[in-house]
Short mmCIF file of C-alpha atoms in Angstrom, two decimals:
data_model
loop_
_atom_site.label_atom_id
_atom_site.label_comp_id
_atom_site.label_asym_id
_atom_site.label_seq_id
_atom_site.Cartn_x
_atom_site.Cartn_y
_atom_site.Cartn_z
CA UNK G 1 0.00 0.00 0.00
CA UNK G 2 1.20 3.62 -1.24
CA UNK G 3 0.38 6.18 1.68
CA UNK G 4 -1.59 9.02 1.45
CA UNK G 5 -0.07 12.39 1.22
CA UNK G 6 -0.92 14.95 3.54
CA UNK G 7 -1.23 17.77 1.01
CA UNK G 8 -1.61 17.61 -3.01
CA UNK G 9 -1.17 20.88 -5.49
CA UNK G 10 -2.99 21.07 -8.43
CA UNK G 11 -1.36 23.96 -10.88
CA UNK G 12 -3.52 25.75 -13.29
CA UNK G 13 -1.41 25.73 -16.66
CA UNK G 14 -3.72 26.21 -19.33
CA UNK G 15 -3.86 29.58 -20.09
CA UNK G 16 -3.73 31.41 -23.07
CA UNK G 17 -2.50 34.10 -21.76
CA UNK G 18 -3.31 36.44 -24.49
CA UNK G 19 -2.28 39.37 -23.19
CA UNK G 20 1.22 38.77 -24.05
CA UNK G 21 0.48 38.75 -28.02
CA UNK G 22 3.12 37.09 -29.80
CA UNK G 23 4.82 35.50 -26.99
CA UNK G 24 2.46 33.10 -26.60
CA UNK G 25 0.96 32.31 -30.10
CA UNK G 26 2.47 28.82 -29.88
CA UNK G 27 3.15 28.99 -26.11
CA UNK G 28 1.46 28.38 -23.27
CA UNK G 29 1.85 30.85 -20.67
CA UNK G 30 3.66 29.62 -18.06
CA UNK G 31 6.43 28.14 -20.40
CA UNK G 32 7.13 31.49 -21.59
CA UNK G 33 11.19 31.97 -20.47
CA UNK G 34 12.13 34.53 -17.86
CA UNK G 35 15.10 35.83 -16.53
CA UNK G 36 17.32 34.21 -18.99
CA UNK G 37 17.78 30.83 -17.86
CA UNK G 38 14.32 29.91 -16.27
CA UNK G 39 10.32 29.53 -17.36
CA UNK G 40 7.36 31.06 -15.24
CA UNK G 41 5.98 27.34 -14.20
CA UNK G 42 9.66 27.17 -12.53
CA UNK G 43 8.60 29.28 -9.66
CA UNK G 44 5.19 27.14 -8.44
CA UNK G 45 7.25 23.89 -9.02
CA UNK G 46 10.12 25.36 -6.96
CA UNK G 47 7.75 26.15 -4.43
CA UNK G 48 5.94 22.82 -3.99
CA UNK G 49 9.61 21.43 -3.47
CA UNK G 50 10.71 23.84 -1.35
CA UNK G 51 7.72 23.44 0.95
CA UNK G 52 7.84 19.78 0.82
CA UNK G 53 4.80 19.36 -1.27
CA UNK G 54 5.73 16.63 -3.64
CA UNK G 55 2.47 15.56 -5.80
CA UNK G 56 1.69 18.07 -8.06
CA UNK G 57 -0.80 17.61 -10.89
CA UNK G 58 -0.27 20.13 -13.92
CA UNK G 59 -3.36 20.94 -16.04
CA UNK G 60 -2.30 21.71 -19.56
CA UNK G 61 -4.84 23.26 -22.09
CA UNK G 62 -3.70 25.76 -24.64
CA UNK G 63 -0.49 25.09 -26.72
CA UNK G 64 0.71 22.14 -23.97
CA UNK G 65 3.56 21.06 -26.44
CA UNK G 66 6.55 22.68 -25.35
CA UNK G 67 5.02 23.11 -21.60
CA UNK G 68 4.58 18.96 -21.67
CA UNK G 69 7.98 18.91 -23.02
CA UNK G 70 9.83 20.92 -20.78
CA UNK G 71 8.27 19.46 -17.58
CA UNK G 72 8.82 15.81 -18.71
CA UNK G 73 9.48 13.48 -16.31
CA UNK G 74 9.98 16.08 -13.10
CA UNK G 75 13.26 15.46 -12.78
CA UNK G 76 14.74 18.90 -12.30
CA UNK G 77 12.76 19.62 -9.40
CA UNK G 78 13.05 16.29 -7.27
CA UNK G 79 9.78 15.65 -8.64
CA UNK G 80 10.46 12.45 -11.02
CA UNK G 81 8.52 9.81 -8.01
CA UNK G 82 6.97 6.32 -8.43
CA UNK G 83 4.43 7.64 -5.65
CA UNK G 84 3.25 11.39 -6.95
CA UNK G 85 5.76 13.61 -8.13
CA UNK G 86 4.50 15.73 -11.18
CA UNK G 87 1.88 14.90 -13.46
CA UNK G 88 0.43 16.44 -16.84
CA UNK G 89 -3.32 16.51 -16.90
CA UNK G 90 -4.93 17.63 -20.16
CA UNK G 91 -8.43 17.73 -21.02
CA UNK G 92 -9.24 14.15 -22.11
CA UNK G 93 -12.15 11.54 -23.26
CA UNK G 94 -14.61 10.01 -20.66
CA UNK G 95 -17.45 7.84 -21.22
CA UNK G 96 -19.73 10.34 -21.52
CA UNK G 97 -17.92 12.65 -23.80
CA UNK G 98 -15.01 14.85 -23.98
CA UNK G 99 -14.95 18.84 -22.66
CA UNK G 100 -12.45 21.44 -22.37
CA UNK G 101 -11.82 22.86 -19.15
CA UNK G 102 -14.62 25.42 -19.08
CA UNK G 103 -12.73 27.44 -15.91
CA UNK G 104 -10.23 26.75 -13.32
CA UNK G 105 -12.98 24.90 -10.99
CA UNK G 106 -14.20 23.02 -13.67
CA UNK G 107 -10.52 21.98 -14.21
CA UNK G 108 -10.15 21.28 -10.91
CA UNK G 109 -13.42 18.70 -10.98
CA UNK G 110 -12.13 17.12 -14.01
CA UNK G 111 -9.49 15.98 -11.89
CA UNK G 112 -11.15 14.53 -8.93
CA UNK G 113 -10.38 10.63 -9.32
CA UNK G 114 -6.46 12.29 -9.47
CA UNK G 115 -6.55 13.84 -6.17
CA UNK G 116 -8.76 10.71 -4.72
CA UNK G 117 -5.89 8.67 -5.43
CA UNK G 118 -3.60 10.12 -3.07
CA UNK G 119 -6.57 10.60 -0.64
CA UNK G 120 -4.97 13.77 0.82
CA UNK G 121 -6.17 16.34 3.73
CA UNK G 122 -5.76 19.07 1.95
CA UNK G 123 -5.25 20.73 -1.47
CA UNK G 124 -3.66 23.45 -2.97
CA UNK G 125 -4.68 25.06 -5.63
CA UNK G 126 -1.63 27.23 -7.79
CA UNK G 127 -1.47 29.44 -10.50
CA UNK G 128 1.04 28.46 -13.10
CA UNK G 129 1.82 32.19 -14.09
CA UNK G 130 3.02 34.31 -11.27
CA UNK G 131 6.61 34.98 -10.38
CA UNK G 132 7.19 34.58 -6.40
CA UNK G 133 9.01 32.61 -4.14
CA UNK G 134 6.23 31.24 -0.81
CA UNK G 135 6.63 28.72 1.74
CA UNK G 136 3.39 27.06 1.15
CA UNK G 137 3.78 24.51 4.35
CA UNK G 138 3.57 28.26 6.36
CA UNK G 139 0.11 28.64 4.82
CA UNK G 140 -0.94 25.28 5.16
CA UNK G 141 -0.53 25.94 9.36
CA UNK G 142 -2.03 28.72 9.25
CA UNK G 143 -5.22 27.15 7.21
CA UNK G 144 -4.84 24.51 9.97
CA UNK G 145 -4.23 26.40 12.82
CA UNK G 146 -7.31 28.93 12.05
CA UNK G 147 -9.95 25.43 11.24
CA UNK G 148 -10.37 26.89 7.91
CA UNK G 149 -12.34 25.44 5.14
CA UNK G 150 -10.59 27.57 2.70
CA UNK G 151 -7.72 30.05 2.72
CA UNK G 152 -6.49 32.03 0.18
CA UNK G 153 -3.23 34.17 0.13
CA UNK G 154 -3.51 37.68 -0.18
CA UNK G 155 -1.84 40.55 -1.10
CA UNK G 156 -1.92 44.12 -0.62
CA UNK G 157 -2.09 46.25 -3.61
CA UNK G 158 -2.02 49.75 -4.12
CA UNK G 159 -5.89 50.99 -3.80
CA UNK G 160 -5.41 52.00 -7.86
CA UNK G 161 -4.47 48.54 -8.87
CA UNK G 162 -7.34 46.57 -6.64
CA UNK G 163 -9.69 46.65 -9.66
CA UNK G 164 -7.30 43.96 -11.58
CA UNK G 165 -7.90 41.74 -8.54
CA UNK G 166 -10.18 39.63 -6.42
CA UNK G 167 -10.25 42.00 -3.38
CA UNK G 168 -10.73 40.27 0.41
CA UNK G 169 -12.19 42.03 3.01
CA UNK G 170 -11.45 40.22 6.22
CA UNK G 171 -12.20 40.68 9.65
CA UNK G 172 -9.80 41.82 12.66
CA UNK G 173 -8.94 37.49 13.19
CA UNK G 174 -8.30 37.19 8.92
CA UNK G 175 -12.14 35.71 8.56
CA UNK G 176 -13.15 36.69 4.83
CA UNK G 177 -16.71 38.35 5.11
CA UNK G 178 -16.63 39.80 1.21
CA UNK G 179 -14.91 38.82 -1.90
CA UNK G 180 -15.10 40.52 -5.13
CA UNK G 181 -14.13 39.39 -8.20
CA UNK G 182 -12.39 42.47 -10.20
CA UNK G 183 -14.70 45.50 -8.32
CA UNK G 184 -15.16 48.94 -10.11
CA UNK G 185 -15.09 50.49 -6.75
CA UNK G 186 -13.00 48.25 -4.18
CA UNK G 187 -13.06 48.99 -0.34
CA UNK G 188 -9.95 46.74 0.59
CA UNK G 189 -6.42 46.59 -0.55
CA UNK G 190 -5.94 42.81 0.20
CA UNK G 191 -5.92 41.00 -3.49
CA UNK G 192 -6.32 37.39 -3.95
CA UNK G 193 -3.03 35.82 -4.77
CA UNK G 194 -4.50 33.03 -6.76
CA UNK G 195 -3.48 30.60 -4.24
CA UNK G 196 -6.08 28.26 -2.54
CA UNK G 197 -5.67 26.06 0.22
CA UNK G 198 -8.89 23.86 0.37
CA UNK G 199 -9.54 20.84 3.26
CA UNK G 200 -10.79 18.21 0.54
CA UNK G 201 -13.63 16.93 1.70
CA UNK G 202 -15.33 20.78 1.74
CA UNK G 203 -13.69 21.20 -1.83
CA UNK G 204 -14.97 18.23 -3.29
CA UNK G 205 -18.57 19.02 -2.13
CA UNK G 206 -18.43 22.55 -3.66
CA UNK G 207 -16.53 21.61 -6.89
CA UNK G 208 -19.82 18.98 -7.59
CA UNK G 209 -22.56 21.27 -6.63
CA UNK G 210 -20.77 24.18 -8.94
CA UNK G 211 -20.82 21.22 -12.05
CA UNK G 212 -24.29 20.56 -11.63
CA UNK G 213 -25.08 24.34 -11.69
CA UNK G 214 -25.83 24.83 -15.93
CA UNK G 215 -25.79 28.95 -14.83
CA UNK G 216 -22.25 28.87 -13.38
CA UNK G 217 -18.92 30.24 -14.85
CA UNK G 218 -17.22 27.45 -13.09
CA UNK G 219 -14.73 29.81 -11.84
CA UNK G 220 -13.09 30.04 -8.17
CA UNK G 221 -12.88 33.34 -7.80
CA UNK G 222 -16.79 34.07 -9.31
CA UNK G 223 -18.91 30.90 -7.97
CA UNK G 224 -16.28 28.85 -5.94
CA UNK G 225 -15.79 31.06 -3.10
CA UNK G 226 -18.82 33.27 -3.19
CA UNK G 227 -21.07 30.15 -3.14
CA UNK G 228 -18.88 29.13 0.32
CA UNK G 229 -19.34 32.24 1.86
CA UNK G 230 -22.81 32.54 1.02
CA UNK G 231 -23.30 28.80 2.90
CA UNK G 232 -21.02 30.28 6.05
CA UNK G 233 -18.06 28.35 5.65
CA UNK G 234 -15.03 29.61 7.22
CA UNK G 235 -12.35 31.56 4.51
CA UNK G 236 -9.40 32.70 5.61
CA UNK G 237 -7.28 35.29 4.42
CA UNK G 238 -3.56 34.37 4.26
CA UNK G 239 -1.25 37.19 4.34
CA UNK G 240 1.69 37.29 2.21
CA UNK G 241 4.31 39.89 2.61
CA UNK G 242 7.40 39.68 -0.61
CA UNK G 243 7.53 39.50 -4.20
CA UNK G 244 4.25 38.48 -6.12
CA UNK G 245 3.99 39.73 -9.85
CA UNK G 246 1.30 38.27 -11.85
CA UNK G 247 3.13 38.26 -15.04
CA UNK G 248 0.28 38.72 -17.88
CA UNK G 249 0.92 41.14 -19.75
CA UNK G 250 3.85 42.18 -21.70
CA UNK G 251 4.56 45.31 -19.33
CA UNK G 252 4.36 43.26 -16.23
CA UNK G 253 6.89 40.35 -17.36
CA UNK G 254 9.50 43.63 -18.89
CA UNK G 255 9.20 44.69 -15.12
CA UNK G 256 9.85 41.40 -13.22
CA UNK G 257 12.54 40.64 -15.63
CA UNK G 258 14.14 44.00 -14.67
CA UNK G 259 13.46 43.52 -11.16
CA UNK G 260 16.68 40.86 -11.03
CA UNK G 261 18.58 43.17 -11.73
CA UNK G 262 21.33 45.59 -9.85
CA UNK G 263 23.22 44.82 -6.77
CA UNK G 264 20.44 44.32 -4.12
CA UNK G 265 17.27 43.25 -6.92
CA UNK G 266 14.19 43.35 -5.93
CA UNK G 267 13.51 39.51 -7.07
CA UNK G 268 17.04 37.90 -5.94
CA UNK G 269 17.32 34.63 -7.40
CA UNK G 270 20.76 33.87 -5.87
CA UNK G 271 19.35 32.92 -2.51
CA UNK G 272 20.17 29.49 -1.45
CA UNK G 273 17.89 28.66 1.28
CA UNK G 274 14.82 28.80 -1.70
CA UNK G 275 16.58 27.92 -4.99
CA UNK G 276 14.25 28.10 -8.49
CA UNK G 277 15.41 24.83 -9.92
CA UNK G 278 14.55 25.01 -14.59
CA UNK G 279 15.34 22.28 -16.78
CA UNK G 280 18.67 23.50 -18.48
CA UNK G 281 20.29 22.39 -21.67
CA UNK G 282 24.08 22.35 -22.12
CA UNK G 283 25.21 25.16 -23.40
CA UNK G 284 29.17 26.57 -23.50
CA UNK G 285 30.24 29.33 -20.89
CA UNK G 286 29.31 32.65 -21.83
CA UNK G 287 32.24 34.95 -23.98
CA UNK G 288 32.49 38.45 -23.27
CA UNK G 289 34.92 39.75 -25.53
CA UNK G 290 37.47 42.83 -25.57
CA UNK G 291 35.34 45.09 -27.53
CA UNK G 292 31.92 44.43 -25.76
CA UNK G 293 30.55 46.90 -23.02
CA UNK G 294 28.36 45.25 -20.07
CA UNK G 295 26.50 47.10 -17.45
CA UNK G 296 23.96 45.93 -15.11
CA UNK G 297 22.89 43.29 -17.13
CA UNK G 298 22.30 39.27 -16.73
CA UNK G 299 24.16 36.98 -19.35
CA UNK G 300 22.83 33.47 -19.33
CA UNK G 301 25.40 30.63 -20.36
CA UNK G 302 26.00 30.26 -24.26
CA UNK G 303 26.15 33.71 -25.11
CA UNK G 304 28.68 36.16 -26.92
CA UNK G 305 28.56 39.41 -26.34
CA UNK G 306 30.69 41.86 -28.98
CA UNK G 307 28.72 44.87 -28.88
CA UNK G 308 27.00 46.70 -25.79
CA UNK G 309 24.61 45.22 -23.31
CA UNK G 310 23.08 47.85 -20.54
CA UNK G 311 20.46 47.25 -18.12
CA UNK G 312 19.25 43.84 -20.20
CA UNK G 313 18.64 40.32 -19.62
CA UNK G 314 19.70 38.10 -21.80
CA UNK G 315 18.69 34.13 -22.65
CA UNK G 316 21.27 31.49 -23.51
CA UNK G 317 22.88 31.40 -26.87
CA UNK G 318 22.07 35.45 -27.52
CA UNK G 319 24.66 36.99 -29.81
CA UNK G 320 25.31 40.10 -29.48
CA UNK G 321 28.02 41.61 -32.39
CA UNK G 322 30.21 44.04 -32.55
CA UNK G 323 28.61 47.39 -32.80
CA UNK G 324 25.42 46.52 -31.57
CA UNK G 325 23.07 47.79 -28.33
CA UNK G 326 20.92 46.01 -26.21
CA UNK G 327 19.68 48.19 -23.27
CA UNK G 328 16.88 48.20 -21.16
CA UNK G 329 15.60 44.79 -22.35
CA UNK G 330 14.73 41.24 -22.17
CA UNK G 331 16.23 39.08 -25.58
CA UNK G 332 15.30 35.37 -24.98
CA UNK G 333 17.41 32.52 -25.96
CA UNK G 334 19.26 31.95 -29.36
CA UNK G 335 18.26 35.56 -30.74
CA UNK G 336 21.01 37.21 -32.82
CA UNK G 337 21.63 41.25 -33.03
CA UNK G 338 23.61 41.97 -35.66
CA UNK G 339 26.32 44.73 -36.06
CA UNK G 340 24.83 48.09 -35.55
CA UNK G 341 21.83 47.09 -34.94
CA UNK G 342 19.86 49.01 -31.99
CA UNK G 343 17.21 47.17 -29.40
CA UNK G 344 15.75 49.41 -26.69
CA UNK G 345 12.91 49.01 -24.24
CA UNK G 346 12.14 45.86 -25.63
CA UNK G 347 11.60 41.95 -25.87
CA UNK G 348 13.01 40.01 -28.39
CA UNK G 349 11.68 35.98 -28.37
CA UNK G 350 13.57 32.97 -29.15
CA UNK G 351 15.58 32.49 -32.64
CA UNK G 352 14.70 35.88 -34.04
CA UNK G 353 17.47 37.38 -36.39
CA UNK G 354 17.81 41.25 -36.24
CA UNK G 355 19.80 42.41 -39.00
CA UNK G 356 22.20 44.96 -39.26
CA UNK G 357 21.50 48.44 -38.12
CA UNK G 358 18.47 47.54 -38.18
CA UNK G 359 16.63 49.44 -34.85
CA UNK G 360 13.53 48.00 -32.55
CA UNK G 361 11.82 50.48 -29.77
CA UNK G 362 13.03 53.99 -28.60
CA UNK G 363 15.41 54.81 -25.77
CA UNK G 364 13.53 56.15 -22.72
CA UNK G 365 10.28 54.57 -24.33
CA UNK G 366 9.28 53.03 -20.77
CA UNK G 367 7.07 50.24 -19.51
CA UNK G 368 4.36 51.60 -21.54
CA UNK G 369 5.85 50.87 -24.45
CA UNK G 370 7.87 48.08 -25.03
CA UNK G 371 7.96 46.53 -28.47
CA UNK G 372 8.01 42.91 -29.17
CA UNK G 373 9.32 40.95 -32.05
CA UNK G 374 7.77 37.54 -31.85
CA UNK G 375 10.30 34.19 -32.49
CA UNK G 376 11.96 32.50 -35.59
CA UNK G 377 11.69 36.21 -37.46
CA UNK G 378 14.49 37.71 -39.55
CA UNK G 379 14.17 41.16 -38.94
CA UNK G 380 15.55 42.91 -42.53
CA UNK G 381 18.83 45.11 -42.19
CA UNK G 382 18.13 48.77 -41.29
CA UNK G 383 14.32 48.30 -40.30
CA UNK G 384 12.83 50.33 -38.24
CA UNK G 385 10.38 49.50 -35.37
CA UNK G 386 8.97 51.72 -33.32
CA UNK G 387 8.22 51.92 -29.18
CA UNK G 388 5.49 49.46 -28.41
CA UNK G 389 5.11 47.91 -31.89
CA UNK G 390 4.01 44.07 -31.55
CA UNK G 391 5.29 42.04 -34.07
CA UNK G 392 4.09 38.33 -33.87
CA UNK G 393 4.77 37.11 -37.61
CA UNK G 394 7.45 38.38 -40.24
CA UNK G 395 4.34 39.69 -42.19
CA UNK G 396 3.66 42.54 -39.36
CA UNK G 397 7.51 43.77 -40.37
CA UNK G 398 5.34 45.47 -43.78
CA UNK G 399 2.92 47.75 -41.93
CA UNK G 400 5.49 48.47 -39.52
CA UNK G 401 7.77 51.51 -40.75
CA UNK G 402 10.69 51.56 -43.60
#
């Protein structure tokens, strides 16, 4: 006999996450790269390690090639187990038909017989698309500590920025009395994190009675959680004080990519105690040579740097020649910048070519406007493309300028 596990995770990785354009038109989100050596699913899997959480069931949806493919068997985070360790769970055929996820409780519910088979106290439910580093067994004492039927990490946001989020309001002991899903008008600072922490038996209960409702959105955050607090179960709000940055839109990812860098970053990924662990190829050590000029600026393993790199990240395998800048941006792996070309306040995606003096976004453009060449695209010597242009195919390169 296996035994059961005290705690499962179930990660939402299905999104389309369209709000990122052309870097994730054959993506799924959370496989998108970040910080020049890693992928956004990196940081929930590191987390569940890191916490001790070791069964983790990964729903897949949109574009699950390269996702699938890059989370194979586990391995890289101590997650490759006869007994749990990580599992892919797409959409699939029953007896009485196949569906697509419809939302991320209907997901969830799909999923049932998975988390039955571990027969755990608890579950976790993760977002595979935020960038943070959490000690989920911390939450799990609180949710047990408190005799919580839910509890959900929270946030506080500036009052401006509330109206992105599911906004708590919680009582003096952390006892959720409101939630609102996105409010015009919010009256609490204390956003929903994404992160659930569910006793089973209450979860399984509400995840059927939401499947059998034809009206519902199937959706945690607008029938889940209103429907428990409506029936007077006890939510709990967790609070979480460190980096969170949900990272869904093309502004937001520019931003936590710059956030590694300098000498004390904001997002330090050099600690120890909480490593990320990413599935890595082999790649040769980076070459800086004589000519190049880099300043504040992360240079992943495989690259060559000729030319000028300020205030960038950069993915394995970049080359940057002689004559060229890169400042102020985020080039993802295998991306060549030719000699004199130009790249400012911008994100270049994987295997793009940009020729010769060729020049992509505007110095000083901001986080407003960051321009994105999508992958595999040969941008033509001496083109021109302007501050917040988003190029997703080499077709877009003919409405866009010279």
């Amino acid at each position: 006999m296996f035994r059961n596990k005290e705690c499962v995770a179930m990660l939402l990785a299905g999104g389309q996450g369209s709000r990122l354009y052309a870097l994730t038109e054959k993506n799924a989100k959370p496989a998108v790269p970040f910080g020049g050596k890693y992928r956004i699913i990196d940081f929930p899997l590191s987390n569940c390690v890191n916490s001790g959480i070791d069964t983790v069931g990964v729903l897949t949806q949109y574009q699950p090639l390269m996702l699938n493919e890059y989370i194979g068997n586990g391995l890289p985070w101590d997650l490759d187990r006869a007994w749990g360790g990580v599992k892919i769970l797409p959409p699939y055929q029953a007896k009485d038909g196949a569906d697509w996820y419809k939302g991320t409780a209907n997901a969830i519910y799909q999923n049932l017989q998975f988390i039955a088979r571990y027969n755990p106290e608890y579950v976790i439910v993760l977002s595979g698309d935020h960038i943070y580093k959490m000690d989920y067994d911390k939450m799990l004492d609180y949710h047990k500590k408190t005799g919580a039927d839910c509890t959900i990490a929270v946030i506080d946001v500036p009052i401006e920025e509330a109206s992105r989020f599911g906004i708590m309001s919680a009582d003096d002991e952390g006892r959720i009395f409101k939630f609102s899903e996105k409010p015009k008008n919010p009256d609490s600072t204390k956003a929903s994190m994404g992160i659930y922490i569910f006793s089973t038996d209450v979860m399984f209960k509400y995840l059927t009675a939401d499947a059998q409702d034809p009206e519902s959105s199937n959706d945690f955050g607008k029938n889940i959680i209103p429907m428990m607090l409506a029936a007077g179960e006890k939510l709990m709000a967790y609070p979480f004080v460190g980096y969170w940055k949900d990272v869904g839109t093309i502004a937001s990812l520019w931003e936590a990519n710059m956030d590694l860098l300098g000498e004390k970053p904001v997002l330090d990924l050099n600690d120890e105690e909480w490593r990320i662990y990413a599935r890595h190829e082999a790649h040769a050590p980076q070459y800086v040579s004589a000519t190049a000029k880099v300043s504040n600026s992360t240079i992943t393993e495989g690259c060559e740097i000729y030319g000028t790199v300020i205030n960038s990240v950069l993915g394995a395998g970049v080359v940057v020649e002689e004559g060229a800048v890169v400042a102020d941006s985020v080039i993802l792996e295998n991306v060549t910048v030719k000699a004199g070309a130009q790249i400012r306040y911008a994100i270049i995606d994987s295997g793009t070519v940009v020729g010769s003096e060729a020049k992509i976004g505007e110095d000083g453009a901001g986080v407003g406007a960051i321009a994105v060449v999508g992958a595999d695209i040969a941008v033509p010597d001496g083109k021109i493309i302007k501050a917040g242009a988003m190029i997703s195919r080499a077709s877009d390169l003919n409405e866009e300028g010279n």
